[in-house]
CSV table of N, CA and C in Angstrom, one decimal:
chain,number,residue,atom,x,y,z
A,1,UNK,N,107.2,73.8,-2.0
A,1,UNK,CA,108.2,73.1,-2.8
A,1,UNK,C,108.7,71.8,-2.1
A,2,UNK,N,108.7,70.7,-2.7
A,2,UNK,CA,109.1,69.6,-2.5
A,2,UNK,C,110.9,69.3,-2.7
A,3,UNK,N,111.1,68.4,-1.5
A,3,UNK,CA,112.8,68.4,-1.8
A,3,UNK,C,112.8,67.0,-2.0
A,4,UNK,N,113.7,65.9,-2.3
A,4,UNK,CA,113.8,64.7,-1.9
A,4,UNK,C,115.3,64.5,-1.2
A,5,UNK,N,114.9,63.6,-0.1
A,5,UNK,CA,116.0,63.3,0.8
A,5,UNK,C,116.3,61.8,0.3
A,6,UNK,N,117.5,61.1,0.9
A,6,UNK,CA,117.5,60.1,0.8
A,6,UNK,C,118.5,59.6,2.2
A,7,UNK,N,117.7,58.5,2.6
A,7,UNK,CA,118.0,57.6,4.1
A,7,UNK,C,118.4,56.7,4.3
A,8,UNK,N,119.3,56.3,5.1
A,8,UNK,CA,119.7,54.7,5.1
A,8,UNK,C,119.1,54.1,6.3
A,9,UNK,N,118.6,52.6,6.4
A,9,UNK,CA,117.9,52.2,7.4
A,9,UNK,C,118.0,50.8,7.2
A,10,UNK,N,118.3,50.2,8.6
A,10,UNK,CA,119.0,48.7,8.9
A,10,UNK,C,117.7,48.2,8.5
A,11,UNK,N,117.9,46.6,8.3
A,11,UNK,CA,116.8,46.0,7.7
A,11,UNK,C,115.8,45.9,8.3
A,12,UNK,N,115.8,45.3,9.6
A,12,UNK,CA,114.4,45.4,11.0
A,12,UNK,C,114.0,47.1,10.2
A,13,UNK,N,114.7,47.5,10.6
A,13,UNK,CA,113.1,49.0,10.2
A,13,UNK,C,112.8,49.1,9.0
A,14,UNK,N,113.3,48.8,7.9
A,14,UNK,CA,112.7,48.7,6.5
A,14,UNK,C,111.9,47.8,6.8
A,15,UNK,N,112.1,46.4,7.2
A,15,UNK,CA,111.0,45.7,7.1
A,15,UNK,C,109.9,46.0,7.9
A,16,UNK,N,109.9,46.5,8.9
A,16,UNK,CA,108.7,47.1,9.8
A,16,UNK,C,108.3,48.2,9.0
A,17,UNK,N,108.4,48.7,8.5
A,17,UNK,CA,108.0,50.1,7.3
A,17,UNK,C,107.2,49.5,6.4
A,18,UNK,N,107.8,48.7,5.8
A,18,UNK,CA,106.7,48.3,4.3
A,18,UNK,C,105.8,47.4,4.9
A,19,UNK,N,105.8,46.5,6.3
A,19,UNK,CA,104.7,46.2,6.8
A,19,UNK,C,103.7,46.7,7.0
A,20,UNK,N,103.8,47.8,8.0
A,20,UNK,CA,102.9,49.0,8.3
A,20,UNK,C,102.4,49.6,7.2
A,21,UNK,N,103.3,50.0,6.0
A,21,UNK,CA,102.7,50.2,4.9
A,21,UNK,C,101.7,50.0,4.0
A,22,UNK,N,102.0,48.4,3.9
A,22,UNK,CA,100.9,47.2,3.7
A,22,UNK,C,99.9,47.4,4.6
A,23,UNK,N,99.5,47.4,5.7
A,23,UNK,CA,98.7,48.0,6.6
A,23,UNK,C,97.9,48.7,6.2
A,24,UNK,N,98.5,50.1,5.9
A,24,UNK,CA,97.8,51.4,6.4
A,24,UNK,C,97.4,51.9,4.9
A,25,UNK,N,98.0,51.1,3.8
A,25,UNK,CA,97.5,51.2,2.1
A,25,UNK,C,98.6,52.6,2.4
A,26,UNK,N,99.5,53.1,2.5
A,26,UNK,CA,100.3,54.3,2.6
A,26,UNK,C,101.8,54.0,1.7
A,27,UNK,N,102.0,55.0,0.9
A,27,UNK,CA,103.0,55.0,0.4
A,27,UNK,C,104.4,54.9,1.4
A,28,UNK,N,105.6,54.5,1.2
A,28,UNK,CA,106.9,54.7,2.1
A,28,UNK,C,106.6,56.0,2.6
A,29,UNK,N,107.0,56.5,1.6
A,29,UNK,CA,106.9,58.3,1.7
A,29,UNK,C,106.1,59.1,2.1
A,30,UNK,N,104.9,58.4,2.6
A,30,UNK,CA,103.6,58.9,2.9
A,30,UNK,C,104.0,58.6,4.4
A,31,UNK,N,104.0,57.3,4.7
A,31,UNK,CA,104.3,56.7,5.9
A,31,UNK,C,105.2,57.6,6.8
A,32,UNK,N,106.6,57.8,6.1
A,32,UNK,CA,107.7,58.7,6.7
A,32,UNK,C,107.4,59.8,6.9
A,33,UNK,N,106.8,60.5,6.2
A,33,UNK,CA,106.3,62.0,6.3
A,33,UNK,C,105.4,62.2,7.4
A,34,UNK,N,104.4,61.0,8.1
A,34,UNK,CA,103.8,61.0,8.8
A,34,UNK,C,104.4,60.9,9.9
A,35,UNK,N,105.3,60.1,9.9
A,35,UNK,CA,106.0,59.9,11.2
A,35,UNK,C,107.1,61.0,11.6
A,36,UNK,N,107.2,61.7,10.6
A,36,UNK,CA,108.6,63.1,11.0
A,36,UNK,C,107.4,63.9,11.4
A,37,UNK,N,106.4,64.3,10.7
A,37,UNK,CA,105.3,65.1,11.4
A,37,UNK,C,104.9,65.3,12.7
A,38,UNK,N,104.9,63.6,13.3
A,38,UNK,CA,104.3,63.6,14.6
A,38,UNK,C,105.6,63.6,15.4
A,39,UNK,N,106.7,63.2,15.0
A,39,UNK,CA,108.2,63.7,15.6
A,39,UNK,C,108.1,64.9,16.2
A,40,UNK,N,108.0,65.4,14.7
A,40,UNK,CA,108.7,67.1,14.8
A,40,UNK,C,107.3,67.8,15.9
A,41,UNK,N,105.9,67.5,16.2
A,41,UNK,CA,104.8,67.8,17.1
A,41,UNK,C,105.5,67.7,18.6
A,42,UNK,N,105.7,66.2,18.3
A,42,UNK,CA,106.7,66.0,20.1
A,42,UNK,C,107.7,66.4,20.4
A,43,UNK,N,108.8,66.7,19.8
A,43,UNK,CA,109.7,67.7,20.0
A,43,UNK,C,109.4,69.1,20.3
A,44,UNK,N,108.3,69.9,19.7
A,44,UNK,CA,107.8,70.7,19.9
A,44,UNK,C,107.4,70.8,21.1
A,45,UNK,N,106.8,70.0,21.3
A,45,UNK,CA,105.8,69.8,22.9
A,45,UNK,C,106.9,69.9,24.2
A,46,UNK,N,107.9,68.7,23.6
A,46,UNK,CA,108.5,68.7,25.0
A,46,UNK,C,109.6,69.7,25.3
A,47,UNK,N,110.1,70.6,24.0
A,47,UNK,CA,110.8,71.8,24.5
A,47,UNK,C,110.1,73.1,25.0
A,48,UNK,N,108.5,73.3,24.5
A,48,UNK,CA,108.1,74.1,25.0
A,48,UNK,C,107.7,73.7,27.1
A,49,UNK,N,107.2,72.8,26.9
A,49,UNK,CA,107.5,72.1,28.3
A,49,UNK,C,108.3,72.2,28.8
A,50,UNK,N,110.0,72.0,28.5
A,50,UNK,CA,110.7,71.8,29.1
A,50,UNK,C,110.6,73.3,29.6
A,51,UNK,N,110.3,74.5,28.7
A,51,UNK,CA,110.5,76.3,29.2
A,51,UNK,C,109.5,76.1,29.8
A,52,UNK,N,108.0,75.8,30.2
A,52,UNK,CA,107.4,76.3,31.3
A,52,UNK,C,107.3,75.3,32.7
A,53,UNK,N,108.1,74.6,32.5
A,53,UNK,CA,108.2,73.9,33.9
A,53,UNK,C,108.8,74.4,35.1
A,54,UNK,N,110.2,75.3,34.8
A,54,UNK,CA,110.2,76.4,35.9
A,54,UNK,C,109.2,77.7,36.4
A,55,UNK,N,108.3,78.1,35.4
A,55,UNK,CA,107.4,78.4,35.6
A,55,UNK,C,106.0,78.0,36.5
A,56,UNK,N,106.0,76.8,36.1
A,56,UNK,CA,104.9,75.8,37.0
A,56,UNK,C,105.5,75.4,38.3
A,57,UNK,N,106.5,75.4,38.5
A,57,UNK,CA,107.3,75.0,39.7
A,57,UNK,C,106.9,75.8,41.0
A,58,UNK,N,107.1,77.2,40.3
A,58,UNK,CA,106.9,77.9,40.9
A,58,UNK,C,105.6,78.2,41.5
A,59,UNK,N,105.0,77.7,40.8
A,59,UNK,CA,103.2,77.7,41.5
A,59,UNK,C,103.0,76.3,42.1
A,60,UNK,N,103.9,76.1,42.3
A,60,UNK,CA,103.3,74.3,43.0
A,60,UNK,C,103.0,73.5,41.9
A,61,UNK,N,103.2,73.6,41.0
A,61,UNK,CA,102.5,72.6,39.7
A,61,UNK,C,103.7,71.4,39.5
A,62,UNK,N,103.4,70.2,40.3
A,62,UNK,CA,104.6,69.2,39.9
A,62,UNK,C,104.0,68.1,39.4
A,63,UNK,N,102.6,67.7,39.2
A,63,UNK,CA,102.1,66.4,38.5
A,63,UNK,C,100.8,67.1,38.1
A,64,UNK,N,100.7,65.8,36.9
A,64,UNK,CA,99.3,66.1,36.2
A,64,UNK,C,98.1,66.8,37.0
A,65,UNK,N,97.8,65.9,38.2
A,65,UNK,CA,96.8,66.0,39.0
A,65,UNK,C,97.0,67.6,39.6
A,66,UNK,N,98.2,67.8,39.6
A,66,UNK,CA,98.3,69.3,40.1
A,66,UNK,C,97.7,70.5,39.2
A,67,UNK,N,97.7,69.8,38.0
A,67,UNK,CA,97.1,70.4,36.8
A,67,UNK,C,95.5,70.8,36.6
A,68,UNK,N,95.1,69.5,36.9
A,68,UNK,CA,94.0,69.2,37.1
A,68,UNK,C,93.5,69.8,38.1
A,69,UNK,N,93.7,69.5,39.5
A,69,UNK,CA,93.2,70.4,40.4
A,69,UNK,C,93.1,71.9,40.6
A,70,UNK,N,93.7,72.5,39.7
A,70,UNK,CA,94.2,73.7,39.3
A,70,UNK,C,93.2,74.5,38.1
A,71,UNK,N,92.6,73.3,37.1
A,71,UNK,CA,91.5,74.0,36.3
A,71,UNK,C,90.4,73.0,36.4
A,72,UNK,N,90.1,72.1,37.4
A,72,UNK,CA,88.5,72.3,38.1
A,72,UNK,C,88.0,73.0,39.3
């Protein structure tokens, strides 16, 4: 089921919106939807992250390369 919301947004970002739009041949709404999508992914990421970092801590895991060295 589809809802419609409605947004207010200062001019710089409307005009950067229908730019990119013109760009990418994408509707407004197409555009937005894309960009709450890859939002709502990174949010995702970095709360799950944020719960296993005490986890990794605890194994020595403090930079990527620790990562790395860890599954080659």
């Amino acid at each position: 089921m589809r809802e419609t919301i409605t947004i207010s947004l200062p001019e710089e970002i409307k005009t950067a919106l229908d730019e990119v739009m013109r760009e990418e041949g994408l509707s407004r709404s197409e555009l937005v939807r894309e960009a709450l999508r890859e939002y709502l992914l990174v949010h995702r990421f970095r709360l799950l992250r944020q719960q296993m970092l005490p986890y990794a801590r605890e194994q020595g895991i403090y930079t990527d390369q620790d990562v790395f060295d860890r599954i080659s």
